[in-house]
Structure formats: C-alpha cells, structure tokens
Tab-separated table of C-alpha atoms and ligand atoms in Angstrom:
chain	number	residue	atom	x	y	z
A	1476	UNK	CA	2.064	186.778	27.626
A	1477	UNK	CA	5.828	187.209	27.369
A	1478	UNK	CA	7.651	188.953	30.205
A	1479	UNK	CA	7.451	192.626	29.247
A	1480	UNK	CA	10.508	193.508	31.328
A	1481	UNK	CA	12.688	191.469	28.938
A	1482	UNK	CA	11.948	193.743	25.968
A	1483	UNK	CA	14.652	196.085	24.779
A	1484	UNK	CA	13.902	199.779	25.246
A	1485	UNK	CA	13.450	200.080	21.475
A	1486	UNK	CA	10.992	197.175	21.384
A	1487	UNK	CA	9.124	198.506	24.424
A	1488	UNK	CA	8.757	201.945	22.827
A	1489	UNK	CA	7.438	200.329	19.646
A	1490	UNK	CA	5.024	198.025	21.469
A	1491	UNK	CA	3.635	200.960	23.428
A	1492	UNK	CA	3.098	203.017	20.299
A	1493	UNK	CA	1.322	200.169	18.526
A	1494	UNK	CA	-0.771	199.611	21.689
A	1495	UNK	CA	0.371	195.973	22.026
A	1496	UNK	CA	0.499	196.713	25.748
A	1497	UNK	CA	0.017	199.800	27.875
A	1498	UNK	CA	2.576	201.763	29.817
A	1499	UNK	CA	0.627	200.890	32.930
A	1500	UNK	CA	1.121	197.168	32.214
A	1501	UNK	CA	4.804	197.615	31.416
A	1502	UNK	CA	5.402	199.851	34.437
A	1503	UNK	CA	3.562	197.432	36.740
A	1504	UNK	CA	5.685	194.570	35.419
A	1505	UNK	CA	8.851	196.492	36.287
A	1506	UNK	CA	7.520	197.490	39.720
A	1507	UNK	CA	6.800	193.831	40.546
A	1508	UNK	CA	10.237	192.802	39.297
A	1509	UNK	CA	11.841	195.462	41.514
A	1510	UNK	CA	9.836	194.349	44.516
A	1511	UNK	CA	11.005	190.773	44.038
A	1512	UNK	CA	14.655	191.565	43.298
A	1513	UNK	CA	15.589	194.604	45.332
A	1514	UNK	CA	15.999	192.846	48.697
A	1515	UNK	CA	18.738	190.740	47.046
A	1516	UNK	CA	20.316	193.273	44.661
A	1517	UNK	CA	19.843	196.618	46.489
A	1518	UNK	CA	19.836	198.473	43.171
A	1519	UNK	CA	17.112	200.992	44.075
A	1520	UNK	CA	17.356	203.305	47.075
A	1521	UNK	CA	13.837	204.646	46.476
A	1522	UNK	CA	10.996	203.198	44.421
A	1523	UNK	CA	8.534	205.856	43.276
A	1524	UNK	CA	5.632	203.445	42.904
A	1525	UNK	CA	2.741	205.934	42.800
A	1526	UNK	CA	4.540	208.499	40.640
A	1527	UNK	CA	5.462	205.728	38.217
A	1528	UNK	CA	1.859	204.567	37.830
A	1529	UNK	CA	0.577	208.139	37.486
A	1530	UNK	CA	3.198	208.910	34.825
A	1531	UNK	CA	2.321	205.664	33.038
A	1532	UNK	CA	-1.376	206.559	32.979
A	1533	UNK	CA	-0.566	209.997	31.579
A	1534	UNK	CA	1.575	208.314	28.904
A	1535	UNK	CA	-1.224	205.944	27.981
A	1536	UNK	CA	-3.544	208.930	27.600
A	1537	UNK	CA	-1.049	210.690	25.308
A	1538	UNK	CA	-0.604	207.542	23.235
A	1539	UNK	CA	-4.399	207.232	22.907
A	1540	UNK	CA	-4.598	210.880	21.837
A	1541	UNK	CA	-1.844	210.425	19.234
A	1542	UNK	CA	0.579	212.724	21.109
A	1543	UNK	CA	3.262	210.205	22.020
A	1544	UNK	CA	6.823	211.364	22.664
A	1545	UNK	CA	9.794	209.372	21.348
A	1546	UNK	CA	10.103	207.225	24.480
A	1547	UNK	CA	6.507	207.600	25.589
A	1548	UNK	CA	5.620	205.293	28.448
A	1549	UNK	CA	9.096	203.720	28.772
A	1550	UNK	CA	10.024	203.052	32.445
A	1551	UNK	CA	13.490	204.197	33.490
A	1552	UNK	CA	15.606	204.141	36.639
A	1553	UNK	CA	17.378	207.356	37.671
A	1554	UNK	CA	20.747	207.485	39.414
A	1555	UNK	CA	20.418	209.108	42.842
A	1556	UNK	CA	22.784	211.883	41.684
A	1557	UNK	CA	20.117	213.506	39.478
A	1558	UNK	CA	17.904	216.092	41.141
A	1559	UNK	CA	14.280	214.938	40.847
A	1560	UNK	CA	11.681	217.334	42.169
A	1561	UNK	CA	10.096	216.284	45.453
A	1562	UNK	CA	11.861	212.924	45.306
A	1563	UNK	CA	14.767	211.253	47.110
A	1564	UNK	CA	18.031	212.839	45.838
A	1565	UNK	CA	20.924	212.049	48.140
A	1566	UNK	CA	23.868	211.003	45.990
A	1567	UNK	CA	23.669	207.890	48.213
A	1568	UNK	CA	25.122	209.967	51.051
A	1569	UNK	CA	24.072	210.293	54.681
A	1570	UNK	CA	24.802	214.024	54.600
A	1571	UNK	CA	21.869	214.630	52.254
A	1572	UNK	CA	19.408	212.809	54.539
A	1573	UNK	CA	15.843	213.644	53.670
A	1574	UNK	CA	16.794	215.979	50.811
A	1575	UNK	CA	14.056	216.342	48.197
A	1576	UNK	CA	14.930	219.114	45.758
A	1577	UNK	CA	12.592	221.837	44.581
A	1578	UNK	CA	13.987	221.476	41.066
A	1579	UNK	CA	14.322	218.899	38.308
A	1580	UNK	CA	17.658	218.249	36.586
A	1581	UNK	CA	17.679	219.173	32.906
A	1582	UNK	CA	18.535	215.609	31.845
A	1583	UNK	CA	15.598	214.058	33.698
A	1584	UNK	CA	13.288	216.877	32.581
A	1585	UNK	CA	14.292	216.079	28.977
A	1586	UNK	CA	13.423	212.415	29.520
A	1587	UNK	CA	9.992	213.254	30.978
A	1588	UNK	CA	9.389	215.685	28.100
A	1589	UNK	CA	9.881	212.742	25.727
A	1590	UNK	CA	7.415	210.611	27.675
A	1591	UNK	CA	9.592	208.442	29.952
A	1592	UNK	CA	8.276	207.098	33.267
A	1593	UNK	CA	10.332	207.210	36.498
A	1594	UNK	CA	10.505	203.949	38.479
A	1595	UNK	CA	12.743	205.261	41.236
A	1596	UNK	CA	16.230	206.335	42.292
A	1597	UNK	CA	19.221	204.076	41.863
A	1598	UNK	CA	21.969	203.220	44.308
A	1599	UNK	CA	25.513	204.441	43.602
A	1600	UNK	CA	28.835	205.093	45.273
A	1601	UNK	CA	28.549	208.031	47.680
A	1602	UNK	CA	28.844	211.255	45.654
A	1603	UNK	CA	29.879	209.040	42.693
A	1604	UNK	CA	33.265	208.305	44.294
A	1605	UNK	CA	34.162	204.695	43.776
A	1606	UNK	CA	34.441	201.781	41.376
A	1607	UNK	CA	32.484	199.106	43.222
A	1608	UNK	CA	29.362	200.707	44.694
A	1609	UNK	CA	30.672	199.794	48.144
A	1610	UNK	CA	30.906	203.410	49.351
A	1611	UNK	CA	27.118	203.954	49.275
A	1612	UNK	CA	25.450	204.943	52.539
A	1613	UNK	CA	22.758	202.414	51.542
A	1614	UNK	CA	25.141	199.496	51.331
A	1615	UNK	CA	26.596	197.773	48.305
A	1616	UNK	CA	24.688	196.832	45.174
A	1617	UNK	CA	24.955	193.146	44.268
A	1618	UNK	CA	25.854	192.302	40.684
A	1619	UNK	CA	23.156	190.120	39.078
A	1620	UNK	CA	26.015	188.084	37.582
A	1621	UNK	CA	27.755	185.311	39.516
A	1622	UNK	CA	30.813	183.321	38.572
A	1623	UNK	CA	30.050	179.807	37.326
A	1624	UNK	CA	29.625	177.425	40.221
A	1625	UNK	CA	29.832	180.143	42.869
A	1626	UNK	CA	27.281	182.125	44.804
A	1627	UNK	CA	29.757	184.745	46.047
A	1628	UNK	CA	28.291	188.248	45.757
A	1629	UNK	CA	30.137	190.357	43.186
A	1630	UNK	CA	30.288	194.134	42.794
A	1631	UNK	CA	28.437	195.659	39.835
A	1632	UNK	CA	31.181	198.263	39.432
A	1633	UNK	CA	30.750	201.906	40.268
A	1634	UNK	CA	29.844	204.540	40.727
A	1635	UNK	CA	26.702	203.848	38.639
A	1636	UNK	CA	26.406	200.345	40.128
A	1637	UNK	CA	22.675	200.582	40.794
A	1638	UNK	CA	22.049	201.724	37.227
A	1639	UNK	CA	24.058	198.879	35.715
A	1640	UNK	CA	22.603	196.202	38.026
A	1641	UNK	CA	19.018	197.387	37.475
A	1642	UNK	CA	19.418	197.330	33.688
A	1643	UNK	CA	21.130	193.956	33.703
A	1644	UNK	CA	18.511	192.365	35.983
A	1645	UNK	CA	15.539	193.737	33.966
A	1646	UNK	CA	14.494	196.179	36.696
A	1647	UNK	CA	14.138	199.071	34.214
A	1648	UNK	CA	14.276	199.485	30.435
A	1649	UNK	CA	17.243	201.832	30.751
A	1650	UNK	CA	18.893	203.998	33.379
A	1651	UNK	CA	20.567	207.356	33.696
A	1652	UNK	CA	24.135	207.307	34.947
A	1653	UNK	CA	27.092	209.667	35.242
A	1654	UNK	CA	30.767	209.290	34.442
A	1655	UNK	CA	33.565	211.381	35.939
A	1656	UNK	CA	36.354	208.835	35.500
A	1657	UNK	CA	34.615	205.717	34.212
A	1658	UNK	CA	31.435	205.408	36.253
A	1659	UNK	CA	29.211	204.606	33.273
A	1660	UNK	CA	31.604	202.411	31.311
A	1661	UNK	CA	33.130	200.290	34.088
A	1662	UNK	CA	29.798	199.182	35.642
A	1663	UNK	CA	28.399	198.540	32.151
A	1664	UNK	CA	31.394	196.273	31.450
A	1665	UNK	CA	30.909	194.446	34.790
A	1666	UNK	CA	27.236	193.688	34.110
A	1667	UNK	CA	27.085	192.887	30.391
A	1668	UNK	CA	25.281	196.137	29.599
A	1669	UNK	CA	26.042	199.049	27.260
A	1670	UNK	CA	27.029	202.467	28.607
A	1671	UNK	CA	28.075	205.643	26.853
A	1672	UNK	CA	29.694	208.731	28.309
A	1673	UNK	CA	29.037	211.415	25.706
A	1674	UNK	CA	31.351	214.302	24.901
A	1675	UNK	CA	31.734	216.806	27.755
A	1676	UNK	CA	29.062	219.449	27.119
A	1677	UNK	CA	26.597	217.137	25.336
A	1678	UNK	CA	24.349	216.629	28.387
A	1679	UNK	CA	23.545	219.418	30.781
A	1680	UNK	CA	25.017	219.097	34.268
A	1681	UNK	CA	22.345	221.395	35.661
A	1682	UNK	CA	20.591	219.822	38.638
A	1683	UNK	CA	23.019	216.910	38.875
A	1684	UNK	CA	24.903	216.755	42.188
A	1685	UNK	CA	28.453	217.862	41.328
A	1686	UNK	CA	31.507	215.673	41.946
A	1687	UNK	CA	34.274	217.096	39.700
A	1688	UNK	CA	32.580	219.625	37.458
A	1689	UNK	CA	35.171	219.702	34.660
A	1690	UNK	CA	34.908	215.911	34.257
A	1691	UNK	CA	31.276	215.027	35.116
A	1692	UNK	CA	29.009	213.930	32.273
A	1693	UNK	CA	25.638	212.199	32.280
A	1694	UNK	CA	24.859	209.322	29.945
A	1695	UNK	CA	22.682	206.221	29.644
A	1696	UNK	CA	23.162	202.557	30.540
A	1697	UNK	CA	20.879	200.149	28.673
A	1698	UNK	CA	20.800	196.603	27.348
A	1699	UNK	CA	21.677	197.313	23.709
A	1700	UNK	CA	23.659	199.850	21.724
A	1701	UNK	CA	20.457	200.977	20.024
A	1702	UNK	CA	18.763	201.536	23.385
A	1703	UNK	CA	21.584	203.783	24.597
A	1704	UNK	CA	21.393	205.738	21.322
A	1705	UNK	CA	17.669	206.340	21.797
A	1706	UNK	CA	18.115	207.397	25.417
A	1707	UNK	CA	21.096	209.647	24.792
A	1708	UNK	CA	19.196	211.626	22.173
A	1709	UNK	CA	16.519	212.457	24.722
A	1710	UNK	CA	19.011	213.273	27.477
A	1711	UNK	CA	21.184	215.589	25.345
A	1712	UNK	CA	20.844	219.168	24.201
A	1713	UNK	CA	21.923	222.718	24.829
A	1714	UNK	CA	20.991	224.168	28.194
A	1715	UNK	CA	21.642	227.834	28.969
A	1716	UNK	CA	21.613	226.913	32.680
A	1717	UNK	CA	24.914	224.998	32.291
A	1718	UNK	CA	27.680	227.272	31.015
A	1719	UNK	CA	29.641	224.243	29.765
A	1720	UNK	CA	26.715	222.889	27.765
A	1721	UNK	CA	27.398	223.041	24.045
A	1722	UNK	CA	24.979	224.561	21.570
A	1723	UNK	CA	25.006	221.896	18.851
A	1724	UNK	CA	22.123	220.088	17.215
A	1725	UNK	CA	21.639	216.644	18.670
A	1726	UNK	CA	21.839	214.048	15.889
A	1727	UNK	CA	19.385	211.183	15.598
A	1728	UNK	CA	21.853	208.794	17.242
A	1729	UNK	CA	19.694	205.721	16.614
A	1730	UNK	CA	19.940	206.352	12.856
A	1731	UNK	CA	23.725	205.867	13.090
A	1732	UNK	CA	23.586	202.497	14.828
A	1733	UNK	CA	23.458	200.320	11.701
A	1734	UNK	CA	25.846	202.486	9.698
A	1735	UNK	CA	28.691	199.956	9.928
A	1736	UNK	CA	32.425	200.634	10.050
A	1737	UNK	CA	33.388	200.293	6.394
A	1738	UNK	CA	36.128	202.784	5.566
A	1739	UNK	CA	36.751	203.792	9.187
A	1740	UNK	CA	40.244	203.761	10.655
A	1741	UNK	CA	40.391	202.363	14.175
A	1742	UNK	CA	43.387	203.147	16.390
A	1743	UNK	CA	44.865	200.645	18.845
A	1744	UNK	CA	46.873	202.507	21.494
A	1745	UNK	CA	49.974	200.555	22.462
A	1746	UNK	CA	50.141	202.187	25.908
A	1747	UNK	CA	46.904	200.428	26.882
A	1748	UNK	CA	48.671	197.075	26.627
A	1749	UNK	CA	49.524	197.149	30.322
A	1750	UNK	CA	52.074	194.861	31.944
A	1751	UNK	CA	50.420	191.880	33.525
A	1752	UNK	CA	47.175	192.382	31.626
A	1753	UNK	CA	45.124	189.150	31.966
A	1754	UNK	CA	45.240	186.911	28.900
A	1755	UNK	CA	41.432	187.022	28.683
A	1756	UNK	CA	41.463	190.787	28.256
A	1757	UNK	CA	44.175	190.573	25.598
A	1758	UNK	CA	42.086	187.980	23.718
A	1759	UNK	CA	38.932	190.059	23.992
A	1760	UNK	CA	40.749	193.029	22.534
A	1761	UNK	CA	42.067	190.901	19.652
A	1762	UNK	CA	38.558	189.654	18.908
A	1763	UNK	CA	37.331	193.237	18.782
A	1764	UNK	CA	40.057	194.163	16.309
A	1765	UNK	CA	39.224	191.162	14.112
A	1766	UNK	CA	35.479	191.947	14.148
A	1767	UNK	CA	35.989	195.542	13.078
A	1768	UNK	CA	38.399	194.475	10.327
A	1769	UNK	CA	35.972	191.847	9.072
A	1770	UNK	CA	33.341	194.564	8.661
A	1771	UNK	CA	35.603	196.757	6.554
A	1772	UNK	CA	37.470	198.987	9.020
A	1773	UNK	CA	41.201	199.383	8.806
A	1774	UNK	CA	43.094	199.078	12.057
A	1775	UNK	CA	46.275	200.905	12.945
A	1776	UNK	CA	48.570	200.973	15.989
A	1777	UNK	CA	48.772	204.400	17.577
A	1778	UNK	CA	50.606	205.940	20.497
A	1779	UNK	CA	49.051	207.949	23.335
A	1780	UNK	CA	52.301	208.557	25.209
A	1781	UNK	CA	50.919	210.390	28.253
A	1782	UNK	CA	48.487	207.605	29.191
A	1783	UNK	CA	50.554	206.516	32.182
A	1784	UNK	CA	50.092	209.898	33.846
A	1785	UNK	CA	46.315	209.974	33.432
A	1786	UNK	CA	45.383	208.104	36.594
A	1787	UNK	CA	47.642	210.094	38.975
A	1788	UNK	CA	46.572	213.368	37.341
A	1789	UNK	CA	42.898	212.394	37.592
A	1790	UNK	CA	43.294	211.621	41.294
A	1791	UNK	CA	44.512	215.186	41.792
A	1792	UNK	CA	42.057	217.068	39.574
A	1793	UNK	CA	38.937	215.120	40.640
A	1794	UNK	CA	39.499	215.377	44.428
A	1795	UNK	CA	40.486	219.056	44.066
A	1796	UNK	CA	37.186	219.877	42.411
A	1797	UNK	CA	35.311	217.600	44.802
A	1798	UNK	CA	36.747	219.307	47.873
A	1799	UNK	CA	35.435	222.593	46.537
A	1800	UNK	CA	32.033	221.235	45.407
A	1801	UNK	CA	31.403	219.396	48.672
A	1802	UNK	CA	32.137	222.457	50.830
A	1803	UNK	CA	28.439	223.349	50.533
A	1804	UNK	CA	27.309	220.420	52.688
A	1805	UNK	CA	27.412	221.947	56.134
A	1806	UNK	CA	24.153	220.966	57.842
A	1807	UNK	CA	22.651	224.458	57.653
A	1808	UNK	CA	20.121	224.599	54.815
A	1809	UNK	CA	19.321	220.978	54.004
A	1810	UNK	CA	20.228	217.386	54.705
A	1811	UNK	CA	21.688	216.000	57.888
A	1812	UNK	CA	22.330	218.299	60.854
A	1813	UNK	CA	24.248	217.355	63.969
A	1814	UNK	CA	23.900	220.183	66.498
A	1815	UNK	CA	26.994	221.560	68.207
A	1816	UNK	CA	27.942	224.167	70.752
A	1817	UNK	CA	28.407	226.797	68.028
A	1818	UNK	CA	28.194	227.056	64.259
A	1819	UNK	CA	31.730	225.754	63.616
A	1820	UNK	CA	31.058	222.802	65.851
A	1821	UNK	CA	27.806	222.155	63.954
A	1822	UNK	CA	29.667	222.166	60.620
A	1823	UNK	CA	32.348	219.838	61.898
A	1824	UNK	CA	30.050	217.367	63.598
A	1825	UNK	CA	27.696	217.287	60.620
A	1826	UNK	CA	30.479	216.697	58.117
A	1827	UNK	CA	32.158	214.109	60.348
A	1828	UNK	CA	28.916	212.156	60.684
A	1829	UNK	CA	27.552	212.779	57.195
A	1830	UNK	CA	30.417	211.883	54.877
A	1831	UNK	CA	31.738	208.362	54.454
A	1832	UNK	CA	35.401	207.304	54.503
A	1833	UNK	CA	36.089	207.537	50.791
A	1834	UNK	CA	34.454	210.947	50.488
A	1835	UNK	CA	36.514	212.229	53.428
A	1836	UNK	CA	39.660	210.845	51.823
A	1837	UNK	CA	38.889	212.735	48.598
A	1838	UNK	CA	38.122	215.978	50.446
A	1839	UNK	CA	41.422	215.732	52.312
A	1840	UNK	CA	43.446	214.959	49.185
A	1841	UNK	CA	41.679	217.759	47.308
A	1842	UNK	CA	42.218	220.299	50.051
A	1843	UNK	CA	45.865	219.305	50.284
A	1844	UNK	CA	46.613	219.632	46.557
A	1845	UNK	CA	44.901	223.036	46.452
A	1846	UNK	CA	46.638	224.424	49.525
A	1847	UNK	CA	49.256	227.162	49.376
A	1848	UNK	CA	52.660	225.718	48.579
A	1849	UNK	CA	51.279	222.540	47.030
A	1850	UNK	CA	48.972	224.093	44.441
A	1851	UNK	CA	51.686	224.522	41.801
A	1852	UNK	CA	53.414	221.251	42.568
A	1853	UNK	CA	50.246	219.153	42.310
A	1854	UNK	CA	47.182	220.902	40.935
A	1855	UNK	CA	48.814	223.065	38.264
A	1856	UNK	CA	51.037	220.194	37.199
A	1857	UNK	CA	48.058	217.847	36.914
A	1858	UNK	CA	46.290	220.414	34.723
A	1859	UNK	CA	49.329	220.535	32.442
A	1860	UNK	CA	49.364	216.761	32.218
A	1861	UNK	CA	45.698	216.925	31.350
A	1862	UNK	CA	46.477	219.176	28.389
A	1863	UNK	CA	49.094	216.699	27.177
A	1864	UNK	CA	46.667	213.788	27.446
A	1865	UNK	CA	44.137	215.738	25.415
A	1866	UNK	CA	46.787	216.538	22.832
A	1867	UNK	CA	47.717	212.856	22.448
A	1868	UNK	CA	44.154	212.189	21.328
A	1869	UNK	CA	44.024	215.258	19.056
A	1870	UNK	CA	47.166	214.141	17.256
A	1871	UNK	CA	45.699	210.674	16.685
A	1872	UNK	CA	42.409	212.059	15.379
A	1873	UNK	CA	44.212	214.601	13.158
A	1874	UNK	CA	46.195	211.720	11.755
A	1875	UNK	CA	43.061	210.072	10.370
A	1876	UNK	CA	41.936	207.931	13.283
A	1877	UNK	CA	38.126	207.781	13.518
A	1878	UNK	CA	37.811	205.876	16.783
A	1879	UNK	CA	40.044	204.104	19.284
A	1880	UNK	CA	39.462	200.565	20.580
A	1881	UNK	CA	40.608	199.524	24.074
A	1882	UNK	CA	39.458	197.160	26.820
A	1883	UNK	CA	36.900	198.806	29.118
A	1884	UNK	CA	38.362	197.453	32.357
A	1885	UNK	CA	41.458	195.525	33.430
A	1886	UNK	CA	39.355	192.664	34.906
A	1887	UNK	CA	35.858	191.268	35.299
A	1888	UNK	CA	33.698	192.006	38.365
A	1889	UNK	CA	35.348	191.204	41.709
A	1890	UNK	CA	33.838	190.068	45.015
A	1891	UNK	CA	32.173	192.460	47.433
A	1892	UNK	CA	34.431	193.198	50.389
A	1893	UNK	CA	37.694	192.200	48.677
A	1894	UNK	CA	40.190	192.877	51.450
A	1895	UNK	CA	43.185	193.670	49.274
A	1896	UNK	CA	41.135	196.438	47.648
A	1897	UNK	CA	39.766	197.771	50.906
A	1898	UNK	CA	43.292	197.956	52.341
A	1899	UNK	CA	44.771	199.741	49.347
A	1900	UNK	CA	42.662	202.469	47.744
A	1901	UNK	CA	45.170	202.861	44.902
A	1902	UNK	CA	44.386	199.298	43.801
A	1903	UNK	CA	40.741	200.249	43.562
A	1904	UNK	CA	41.670	203.370	41.587
A	1905	UNK	CA	43.407	201.122	39.015
A	1906	UNK	CA	39.970	200.043	37.801
A	1907	UNK	CA	39.768	203.378	36.014
A	1908	UNK	CA	43.018	202.993	34.107
A	1909	UNK	CA	41.378	202.676	30.657
A	1910	UNK	CA	38.533	205.114	31.253
A	1911	UNK	CA	39.873	208.248	33.004
A	1912	UNK	CA	41.875	209.424	29.986
A	1913	UNK	CA	38.583	209.940	28.153
A	1914	UNK	CA	37.206	212.225	30.879
A	1915	UNK	CA	40.473	214.129	31.104
A	1916	UNK	CA	40.209	214.824	27.354
A	1917	UNK	CA	36.437	215.453	27.376
A	1918	UNK	CA	35.859	212.820	24.687
A	1919	UNK	CA	32.960	210.415	24.158
A	1920	UNK	CA	33.483	206.753	25.155
A	1921	UNK	CA	31.219	203.724	24.927
A	1922	UNK	CA	31.539	200.356	26.679
A	1923	UNK	CA	30.001	197.392	24.886
A	1924	UNK	CA	29.851	193.834	26.261
A	1925	UNK	CA	32.068	191.705	24.046
A	1926	UNK	CA	32.849	188.425	25.764
A	1927	UNK	CA	33.032	186.459	28.992
A	1928	UNK	CA	35.926	185.398	31.168
A	1929	UNK	CA	36.624	181.790	32.133
A	1930	UNK	CA	34.195	182.135	35.059
A	1931	UNK	CA	31.414	183.204	32.695
A	1932	UNK	CA	31.472	186.865	33.759
A	1933	UNK	CA	30.947	189.644	31.204
A	1934	UNK	CA	33.845	191.661	29.804
A	1935	UNK	CA	33.566	194.870	27.820
A	1936	UNK	CA	35.412	196.739	25.114
A	1937	UNK	CA	35.627	200.515	24.961
A	1938	UNK	CA	35.513	202.748	21.890
A	1939	UNK	CA	36.710	206.342	22.190
A	1940	UNK	CA	35.593	208.928	19.632
A	1941	UNK	CA	36.264	212.414	18.342
A	1942	UNK	CA	34.520	215.238	20.192
A	1943	UNK	CA	30.772	215.202	19.412
A	1944	UNK	CA	31.088	212.146	17.187
A	1945	UNK	CA	29.057	209.759	19.316
A	1946	UNK	CA	27.515	208.480	16.078
A	1947	UNK	CA	30.697	206.644	15.078
A	1948	UNK	CA	30.785	205.040	18.535
A	1949	UNK	CA	27.230	203.783	18.147
A	1950	UNK	CA	28.030	202.391	14.681
A	1951	UNK	CA	31.254	200.670	15.756
A	1952	UNK	CA	29.751	199.611	19.085
A	1953	UNK	CA	26.920	197.908	17.227
A	1954	UNK	CA	29.453	195.951	15.133
A	1955	UNK	CA	31.110	194.710	18.340
A	1956	UNK	CA	27.737	193.837	19.866
A	1957	UNK	CA	26.583	191.958	16.764
A	1958	UNK	CA	29.896	190.180	16.200
A	1959	UNK	CA	30.158	189.038	19.827
A	1960	UNK	CA	26.735	187.492	19.301
A	1961	UNK	CA	26.162	186.781	22.993
A	1962	UNK	CA	22.972	187.415	24.926
A	1963	UNK	CA	24.248	188.860	28.169
A	1964	UNK	CA	21.585	187.443	30.439
A	1965	UNK	CA	22.422	186.548	34.032
A	1966	UNK	CA	20.692	183.593	35.710
A	1967	UNK	CA	17.740	184.966	37.683
A	1968	UNK	CA	18.804	183.644	41.102
A	1969	UNK	CA	17.347	186.661	42.931
A	1970	UNK	CA	13.638	185.911	42.717
B	2417	LIG	N1	36.037	205.390	40.007
B	2417	LIG	C1	36.343	206.774	39.760
B	2417	LIG	C2	36.396	207.525	41.053
B	2417	LIG	O1	36.203	206.919	42.048
B	2417	LIG	C3	35.352	207.364	38.804
B	2417	LIG	C4	34.094	207.779	39.443
B	2417	LIG	C5	33.123	208.375	38.473
B	2417	LIG	O2	33.300	208.296	37.264
B	2417	LIG	N2	32.109	209.024	39.022
B	2417	LIG	O3	36.626	208.689	41.084
C-alpha cells in the first residue's frame, strides 16, 4: 500500500469518502510518522494520540452512515496558539505552563464541525513573536529541508514553524497557523509549502491567544494551493464572538483554484526591489511574472511608496498591542506561578521567569511607545503610517490591479543559531519586509513555493489581493504552483 501520509489533503478527503482507506488507518499512519520524526524535527509540542484515534473512529462511523463533512477524517496539526478544550495550549510559552483551556477556538471548532481529526499541537515562536521558531520555550523546530551537501540544521521560519515543518515532512495533511506580520507566509516559503493569510476579519480570532489583535489572522499551511483553499473554507466564517469578524458568505475557495489568470492585471511594486536583493530572488520574481503573463495576465509596474515605513511602523504597533494583551499573564488564575513575598512580587517573579527574552523585549518596546510623552511621537505616528500604507494598496486596486506579485522572503531558510541574527534583532525583523505591509493593510496574502536557491532550498512568491478576494489569490497561486512544476519534497533524513 502506498504511504497514506504522502497524499494531498484533497486526495485524502476523497479516498476517505470513497472508503479506499479509513480515517483510523490514515490517522495511525500520521501518528507513526510523528513518532519517528518528532525527536529530530521538534514540530509537535503535544501529540494527542488517543483523541486523534477517537476522532478518527467517529469520522469513520459518520462516513459509514453517509454523514461525512467536507474534510471528514482528515488529520490536521494545530498551532499551539489555538485554544483547544482540555488540551495543551501554551503559545509555546513557559508562562502558560499546564494551561488547558475550558473552551475551543472558533477556527478549530469549525474544523471539527467539518470532520477534521486533531493530531496534536504544533511548536511555534513564543506568543508568535519571531521569524525562526527559535524563541519557543520548547526549543527550535528543525526545517525538514537541508542545503545540498550539508547536514546543518536550518530554521523552518516562524512563528508558525511547527506548522510549516509538520506539513512539509508529512506529519499532518494540513495545519492551522496564524500571521501577524508574516508568520504563515514566511515559514511556508522556507519549507516549500503553501500558506495563506486571509483578509483580516475572515477567520474568527476568538479563542486564539492574542499577540497584536489588529493584525492577527488565522490561516492554513498545506502542501498544495488546493489544500489551503479547502482548509480555509472550513476555518472561515462570521463569528459574533469576535467583533472584528466580518459577516460575509464564505465562497467555495476550492472552486476558484483552476480559474486561471486570463484577463487579470498583476501589479509589480517597484519598492519591493530592495537594494542588495539576492540574484536568486530577483530571478524567481521574474519567473513568476513570465508564468502569469504566459497564462494570459497582463503585468504592470506599480508604486507602493510607503513600503519603506512598514517594518518600523509594524514594530511599534505590534509590540504596543502585545504589551497590552500580555498584561493578563500574572501567575494568578492559570499557568506558571512563582510565589513571592506579596502579590506584586508574585507578578514580577512570575513574569520574569515565565516570559522569554524576545517576549520581554516586545513588552518593553510596547510599554515604552505607549507611555505618556512617547505615545504621540511613536504610536500615533505609526498608526498614521499604517493608514498611508493601506492607502497605497487602495490606490493600486482602484487603478485596476487585481493582485500584486512579490517575493515572499528576502532569502531562503538560514541556520539555527545564526549569531549575526541573535546579536541584532533588527536583522531578524528584516525577514518580514515583504509580508508586514499586508497585515498593516488587512489584506489577504498567499505564499506559494516557486523555485529553489543554488543550495536546493525552497523559495516562495507572494501574491497580495483585494480585501475578501482570496479567490483570485488561489487562482493565481495555482498558476505559479503549476508553472514552477517542482515537487517540493525534502529528503527524509529524519527517520
Ligand atoms: N516575525 C514577525 C514578528 O516577530 C511576525 C510574527 C507573526 O506574524 N506572528 O513579529
């Protein structure tokens, strides 16, 4: 029998429905793959073995009874940021030690409603702050990909590094992820997987641990464009429990995947052509342009003049919101508690022991930019810049642009423990240069694997769409995926 874990999510869903194999068989295959790979990759922080098998059996019963949901019996990995009832939910932080929520996030509840099976919780940067998955309390995730001729351990990107690594290494059929400044798209690009951050408001944030609430969005990472379309449909939808959730019908995203790009106008923003951009990224971008043209799109240069301010503005807005959101972790009601001589001492000792370095850095920056005297100079100014960034995109879309093509990241995956990055956090923040603009403007963005660098590592392209037009991204993303024509399959050195 072929290895069931290698099936796409779409093929797995079909095979389950036609009873070619059972969910129990498929789920068991994934559980064995996780057991063999996790010591090397560290993608899962909790494997919910018994729950997975029980959910799989329930799925098999529904399939037998003719009651199958759209992704009935499909095994998924869930980023540790999503609240899952009675199950490990720690945002990969020490401060949430032992936390098992009483509630289920709306996104995961939607997936279970449609029949999905939970394999476990996925590693990530602590509180989703990072671009390399090195800030996790559980240690770094190892990218399944290695450079040709090297066995150096590479980062899978972050913050959804566990999600991207698990998908890439066939440790789940698809994974949930979140993206505040690039955390779905950058790890997807680093692992040869597909990731989409939908429009702000498309997926409910209810029950997802908050990082920067005005930027956070959930989305899927999977192995094909079609798979992400299927997953996103299940994850999306109006939720009265999230006041920023938008009451719009969720389209059948998968139906848009083969729609093609004929007649579309694709914008190429000149400000994304950064100084010193590696030749390989420039080439990749040119290939993408040629592929879209060959399939009938017209391509036009555009200008997004405020792009250069996006990163500094993001690193004010995101920490500001984080410093407020993370004020709730104080050791009183749940998670880690370090006792002190009085309540203030308890707060301070708990927070000092519970938060990692990067999280503390963000809290300090956020508190600083919100403090009296600095609020107008930093926070208010960053919000104004944000409006200008959003307007850049609006002008382009009003001028007939249907989608925008850019590189997903400025480089391929780098080594774990890179000292130049550890010494200079701003260098690490530069990873987000092509992705944060999209969060600042609330737009949808997809990363699709499109080529490899000279060391054989995956590289991705990003497509940015109009608000609530994820369908065009799936259609154009599929053209990139098909034209690249590469199977992004790492060597299985980990088992
Ligand atoms: N790398 C960015 C940061 O560290 C984005 C994180 C994210 O999207 N969650 O803030």
